[in-house]
Tab-separated table of C-alpha atoms in Angstrom:
chain	number	residue	atom	x	y	z
Q	1	UNK	CA	11.881	-26.321	-0.559
Q	2	UNK	CA	10.875	-22.839	0.579
Q	3	UNK	CA	9.249	-21.432	-2.559
Q	4	UNK	CA	9.113	-17.827	-1.321
Q	5	UNK	CA	12.819	-17.722	-0.471
Q	6	UNK	CA	14.948	-15.464	-2.642
Q	7	UNK	CA	16.672	-17.583	-5.310
Q	8	UNK	CA	20.443	-17.826	-5.563
Q	9	UNK	CA	22.545	-17.676	-8.745
Q	10	UNK	CA	21.528	-21.170	-9.848
Q	11	UNK	CA	18.088	-19.872	-10.827
Q	12	UNK	CA	19.483	-18.926	-14.259
Q	13	UNK	CA	20.958	-22.378	-14.988
Q	14	UNK	CA	19.483	-25.002	-17.336
Q	15	UNK	CA	20.433	-28.121	-15.362
Q	16	UNK	CA	17.473	-29.657	-13.468
Q	17	UNK	CA	19.866	-30.606	-10.654
Q	18	UNK	CA	21.176	-27.069	-10.257
Q	19	UNK	CA	17.653	-25.664	-10.403
Q	20	UNK	CA	16.712	-27.991	-7.526
Q	21	UNK	CA	19.191	-26.009	-5.419
Q	22	UNK	CA	18.226	-22.573	-6.703
Q	23	UNK	CA	16.225	-21.715	-3.556
Q	24	UNK	CA	18.711	-23.035	-1.003
Q	25	UNK	CA	19.891	-20.441	1.514
Q	26	UNK	CA	23.413	-21.452	0.480
Q	27	UNK	CA	24.751	-18.721	-1.805
Q	28	UNK	CA	25.571	-21.129	-4.621
Q	29	UNK	CA	27.583	-20.179	-7.677
Q	30	UNK	CA	27.618	-22.257	-10.859
Q	31	UNK	CA	31.046	-23.332	-12.093
Q	32	UNK	CA	32.709	-20.331	-13.721
Q	33	UNK	CA	35.294	-17.616	-13.347
Q	34	UNK	CA	32.937	-15.395	-11.330
Q	35	UNK	CA	33.092	-17.835	-8.429
Q	36	UNK	CA	36.865	-18.098	-8.439
Q	37	UNK	CA	37.247	-14.329	-8.742
Q	38	UNK	CA	34.953	-13.880	-5.740
Q	39	UNK	CA	36.969	-16.393	-3.716
Q	40	UNK	CA	40.151	-14.467	-4.498
Q	41	UNK	CA	38.462	-11.162	-3.632
Q	42	UNK	CA	37.181	-12.463	-0.299
Q	43	UNK	CA	40.363	-14.481	0.296
Q	44	UNK	CA	38.437	-17.657	1.200
Q	45	UNK	CA	38.485	-21.270	-0.039
Q	46	UNK	CA	35.981	-22.854	-2.410
Q	47	UNK	CA	33.345	-25.337	-1.198
Q	48	UNK	CA	32.539	-27.494	-4.237
Q	49	UNK	CA	29.560	-29.843	-4.164
Q	50	UNK	CA	28.965	-32.213	-7.107
Q	51	UNK	CA	25.894	-34.391	-7.550
Q	52	UNK	CA	23.041	-35.291	-9.885
Q	53	UNK	CA	19.277	-35.119	-9.824
Q	54	UNK	CA	18.519	-38.817	-9.093
Q	55	UNK	CA	21.160	-39.226	-6.366
Q	56	UNK	CA	19.534	-40.253	-3.061
Q	57	UNK	CA	22.277	-39.003	-0.747
Q	58	UNK	CA	22.495	-35.738	-2.684
Q	59	UNK	CA	18.872	-35.091	-1.751
Q	60	UNK	CA	19.529	-36.121	1.851
Q	61	UNK	CA	22.428	-33.677	2.179
Q	62	UNK	CA	20.357	-30.917	0.604
Q	63	UNK	CA	17.450	-31.500	2.975
Q	64	UNK	CA	19.629	-31.807	6.080
Q	65	UNK	CA	22.332	-29.225	5.359
Q	66	UNK	CA	21.806	-27.024	2.320
Q	67	UNK	CA	18.210	-26.197	3.320
Q	68	UNK	CA	19.325	-25.509	6.898
Q	69	UNK	CA	19.670	-21.778	7.558
Q	70	UNK	CA	22.360	-22.258	10.233
Q	71	UNK	CA	24.472	-24.547	8.068
Q	72	UNK	CA	24.036	-22.269	5.052
Q	73	UNK	CA	25.140	-19.231	7.049
Q	74	UNK	CA	28.300	-21.048	8.153
Q	75	UNK	CA	29.103	-22.134	4.597
Q	76	UNK	CA	28.434	-18.676	3.161
Q	77	UNK	CA	30.678	-17.033	5.749
Q	78	UNK	CA	33.596	-19.431	5.296
Q	79	UNK	CA	33.565	-20.244	1.586
Q	80	UNK	CA	32.474	-19.376	-1.897
Q	81	UNK	CA	30.113	-22.278	-2.620
Q	82	UNK	CA	29.928	-23.979	-6.037
Q	83	UNK	CA	27.364	-26.481	-7.279
Q	84	UNK	CA	28.112	-28.757	-10.247
Q	85	UNK	CA	25.852	-31.269	-12.004
Q	86	UNK	CA	28.039	-34.275	-12.802
Q	87	UNK	CA	25.782	-35.188	-15.718
Q	88	UNK	CA	26.295	-31.725	-17.202
Q	89	UNK	CA	30.035	-31.526	-16.420
Q	90	UNK	CA	31.483	-35.061	-16.255
Q	91	UNK	CA	34.928	-33.585	-16.947
Q	92	UNK	CA	34.915	-31.670	-13.655
Q	93	UNK	CA	33.418	-34.621	-11.793
Q	94	UNK	CA	36.103	-37.003	-13.071
Q	95	UNK	CA	38.965	-34.778	-11.938
Q	96	UNK	CA	37.674	-34.280	-8.416
Q	97	UNK	CA	36.352	-37.812	-7.988
Q	98	UNK	CA	39.880	-39.028	-8.700
Q	99	UNK	CA	41.095	-36.661	-5.993
Q	100	UNK	CA	38.544	-37.979	-3.504
Q	101	UNK	CA	39.412	-41.595	-4.226
Q	102	UNK	CA	43.124	-40.888	-3.935
Q	103	UNK	CA	42.724	-39.077	-0.604
Q	104	UNK	CA	40.071	-41.224	1.069
Q	105	UNK	CA	40.215	-44.588	-0.692
Q	106	UNK	CA	36.590	-44.291	-1.804
Q	107	UNK	CA	34.209	-41.967	-3.586
Q	108	UNK	CA	30.565	-41.283	-4.299
Q	109	UNK	CA	27.991	-38.550	-4.522
Q	110	UNK	CA	27.398	-35.975	-3.293
Q	111	UNK	CA	31.078	-35.310	-3.851
Q	112	UNK	CA	32.447	-32.620	-1.529
Q	113	UNK	CA	35.716	-30.843	-2.311
Q	114	UNK	CA	37.347	-27.923	-0.511
Q	115	UNK	CA	39.990	-26.158	-2.567
Q	116	UNK	CA	41.820	-22.923	-3.165
Q	117	UNK	CA	40.627	-20.255	-5.598
Q	118	UNK	CA	43.204	-21.715	-8.014
Q	119	UNK	CA	41.185	-24.979	-8.105
Q	120	UNK	CA	43.764	-26.892	-6.034
Q	121	UNK	CA	41.953	-29.264	-3.610
Q	122	UNK	CA	43.107	-29.907	-0.056
Q	123	UNK	CA	40.101	-31.757	1.419
Q	124	UNK	CA	37.664	-34.288	-0.050
Q	125	UNK	CA	34.721	-36.381	1.042
Q	126	UNK	CA	31.190	-37.341	0.081
Q	127	UNK	CA	28.071	-37.000	2.233
Q	128	UNK	CA	28.329	-34.963	5.440
Q	129	UNK	CA	25.462	-34.548	7.953
Q	130	UNK	CA	24.853	-31.118	9.512
Q	131	UNK	CA	26.627	-32.149	12.743
Q	132	UNK	CA	29.123	-34.932	13.435
Q	133	UNK	CA	27.554	-38.341	14.082
Q	134	UNK	CA	28.298	-42.031	13.608
Q	135	UNK	CA	31.998	-41.205	13.297
Q	136	UNK	CA	31.332	-38.940	10.307
Q	137	UNK	CA	32.247	-35.232	10.552
Q	138	UNK	CA	29.425	-32.729	10.212
Q	139	UNK	CA	29.311	-29.721	7.901
Q	140	UNK	CA	29.330	-27.284	10.829
Q	141	UNK	CA	32.368	-28.864	12.506
Q	142	UNK	CA	34.179	-29.298	9.205
Q	143	UNK	CA	33.573	-25.655	8.280
Q	144	UNK	CA	34.858	-24.474	11.652
Q	145	UNK	CA	37.995	-26.637	11.387
Q	146	UNK	CA	38.787	-25.553	7.825
Q	147	UNK	CA	38.197	-21.875	8.661
Q	148	UNK	CA	40.537	-22.110	11.663
Q	149	UNK	CA	43.229	-23.819	9.578
Q	150	UNK	CA	42.795	-21.246	6.781
Q	151	UNK	CA	43.338	-18.412	9.247
Q	152	UNK	CA	46.119	-19.931	11.327
Q	153	UNK	CA	47.945	-22.431	9.128
Q	154	UNK	CA	47.123	-21.534	5.557
Q	155	UNK	CA	50.576	-22.294	4.208
Q	156	UNK	CA	50.176	-25.912	5.272
Q	157	UNK	CA	46.844	-26.173	3.422
Q	158	UNK	CA	48.271	-24.549	0.289
Q	159	UNK	CA	51.319	-26.836	0.439
Q	160	UNK	CA	49.050	-29.853	0.859
Q	161	UNK	CA	46.981	-28.743	-2.131
Q	162	UNK	CA	50.130	-28.432	-4.258
Q	163	UNK	CA	51.242	-31.926	-3.239
Q	164	UNK	CA	47.836	-33.366	-4.124
Q	165	UNK	CA	47.932	-31.739	-7.564
Q	166	UNK	CA	51.423	-33.127	-8.198
Q	167	UNK	CA	50.328	-36.566	-7.079
Q	168	UNK	CA	47.311	-36.524	-9.376
Q	169	UNK	CA	49.486	-35.444	-12.292
Q	170	UNK	CA	51.855	-38.317	-11.581
Q	171	UNK	CA	48.974	-40.784	-11.462
Q	172	UNK	CA	47.642	-39.439	-14.760
Q	173	UNK	CA	51.014	-39.749	-16.495
Q	174	UNK	CA	51.349	-42.788	-18.772
Q	175	UNK	CA	53.412	-45.573	-17.249
Q	176	UNK	CA	54.864	-48.843	-18.462
Q	177	UNK	CA	53.816	-51.892	-16.470
Q	178	UNK	CA	56.768	-53.670	-14.841
Q	179	UNK	CA	54.833	-56.822	-13.897
Q	180	UNK	CA	52.478	-59.141	-15.720
Q	181	UNK	CA	49.014	-60.099	-14.551
Q	182	UNK	CA	49.003	-63.747	-13.549
Q	183	UNK	CA	46.791	-66.314	-11.816
Q	184	UNK	CA	47.876	-65.028	-8.418
Q	185	UNK	CA	46.567	-61.534	-9.237
Q	186	UNK	CA	43.182	-62.933	-10.254
Q	187	UNK	CA	43.005	-65.101	-7.126
Q	188	UNK	CA	43.794	-62.126	-4.870
Q	189	UNK	CA	41.039	-60.066	-6.520
Q	190	UNK	CA	38.616	-62.962	-6.058
Q	191	UNK	CA	39.531	-63.388	-2.389
Q	192	UNK	CA	38.948	-59.663	-1.851
Q	193	UNK	CA	35.450	-60.006	-3.334
Q	194	UNK	CA	34.741	-62.954	-1.039
Q	195	UNK	CA	35.912	-61.064	2.045
Q	196	UNK	CA	33.776	-58.000	1.331
Q	197	UNK	CA	30.694	-59.790	-0.031
Q	198	UNK	CA	27.422	-59.142	1.821
Q	199	UNK	CA	25.797	-62.575	2.032
Q	200	UNK	CA	22.472	-61.094	3.195
Q	201	UNK	CA	21.846	-58.188	0.834
Q	202	UNK	CA	24.399	-58.812	-1.913
Q	203	UNK	CA	26.998	-56.368	-3.135
Q	204	UNK	CA	30.325	-55.598	-1.530
Q	205	UNK	CA	31.259	-53.620	1.542
Q	206	UNK	CA	28.867	-51.670	3.740
Q	207	UNK	CA	26.063	-49.261	2.964
Q	208	UNK	CA	25.659	-46.987	1.140
Q	209	UNK	CA	26.430	-49.222	-1.862
Q	210	UNK	CA	26.505	-48.442	-5.558
Q	211	UNK	CA	26.068	-50.981	-8.376
Q	212	UNK	CA	29.537	-52.187	-9.409
Q	213	UNK	CA	29.240	-53.919	-12.795
Q	214	UNK	CA	33.031	-54.290	-13.106
Q	215	UNK	CA	33.064	-56.538	-10.008
Q	216	UNK	CA	30.218	-58.675	-11.322
Q	217	UNK	CA	31.837	-58.970	-14.761
Q	218	UNK	CA	35.091	-60.055	-13.122
Q	219	UNK	CA	33.331	-62.698	-11.025
Q	220	UNK	CA	31.498	-64.096	-14.054
Q	221	UNK	CA	34.761	-64.417	-15.952
Q	222	UNK	CA	36.469	-65.907	-12.910
Q	223	UNK	CA	33.659	-68.468	-12.597
Q	224	UNK	CA	33.931	-69.309	-16.303
Q	225	UNK	CA	37.689	-69.733	-15.904
Q	226	UNK	CA	37.728	-71.728	-12.640
Q	227	UNK	CA	34.192	-73.158	-12.259
Q	228	UNK	CA	34.208	-71.833	-8.674
Q	229	UNK	CA	30.497	-71.872	-7.783
Q	230	UNK	CA	30.918	-69.213	-5.097
Q	231	UNK	CA	31.879	-66.663	-7.765
Q	232	UNK	CA	28.609	-67.270	-9.629
Q	233	UNK	CA	26.593	-67.290	-6.387
Q	234	UNK	CA	27.882	-63.804	-5.461
Q	235	UNK	CA	26.742	-62.443	-8.827
Q	236	UNK	CA	23.321	-64.117	-8.671
Q	237	UNK	CA	22.703	-62.998	-5.078
Q	238	UNK	CA	23.693	-59.400	-5.822
Q	239	UNK	CA	21.507	-59.125	-8.927
Q	240	UNK	CA	18.546	-60.776	-7.210
Q	241	UNK	CA	18.746	-58.417	-4.226
Q	242	UNK	CA	19.083	-55.413	-6.542
Q	243	UNK	CA	15.893	-56.492	-8.302
Q	244	UNK	CA	14.082	-57.050	-4.996
Q	245	UNK	CA	15.277	-53.655	-3.785
Q	246	UNK	CA	13.821	-51.760	-6.716
Q	247	UNK	CA	16.906	-51.264	-8.920
Q	248	UNK	CA	14.920	-52.756	-11.757
Q	249	UNK	CA	13.536	-51.641	-15.101
Q	250	UNK	CA	9.812	-51.749	-14.280
Q	251	UNK	CA	8.814	-51.056	-17.886
Q	252	UNK	CA	11.241	-53.091	-19.938
Q	253	UNK	CA	11.960	-55.812	-17.407
């Protein structure tokens, strides 16, 4: 962090996470009407970034992008930028994490949302490097693409945002199940766990991974129900590798 850099608006916040970003060259706003009013005045979209103070990839994106003067200048020119601490505002995080999962099939932090000044999202993702690499778009390229679309095809973005909002409202509406859970459903869930299980490092899928207690609880119950030893082995391997990797209570054990 550059300590002699002029602080942005986050300097007056109480959240430790927001204060960590208070000397970024990004012109961050905290969540509030002032940010949305400024976006309407400038006629630009909102760049919303959500994270928390102990999030590894949040710190990586800050170091690579939000501390980068070139990246910050691009973001400041194209957007009004908002920072939210998910531990301070879990209500905001829940809404936009649901959007990210619906649009991309996955989620995580830092959570990145681009939306209109009316809080209607039209793009979602998680970690972005400064420039595109490893098949992942970079902040610079993403900003350029969104700015071009905002100038030349805004109606399509606004229409997309409206469709996303309607979809999320439909998903949130209470529904009545038309089918019953049966043995076949449990077996399909188990087979999915087997297909995605990392036999070397434990867990499911590829890095970066997050602890998924719901998967481990399901496998323990499946093992209890079927006595399938592979279900128990996946749980034991995952927990052992988590402990070896440092996700472990060093004080309480």
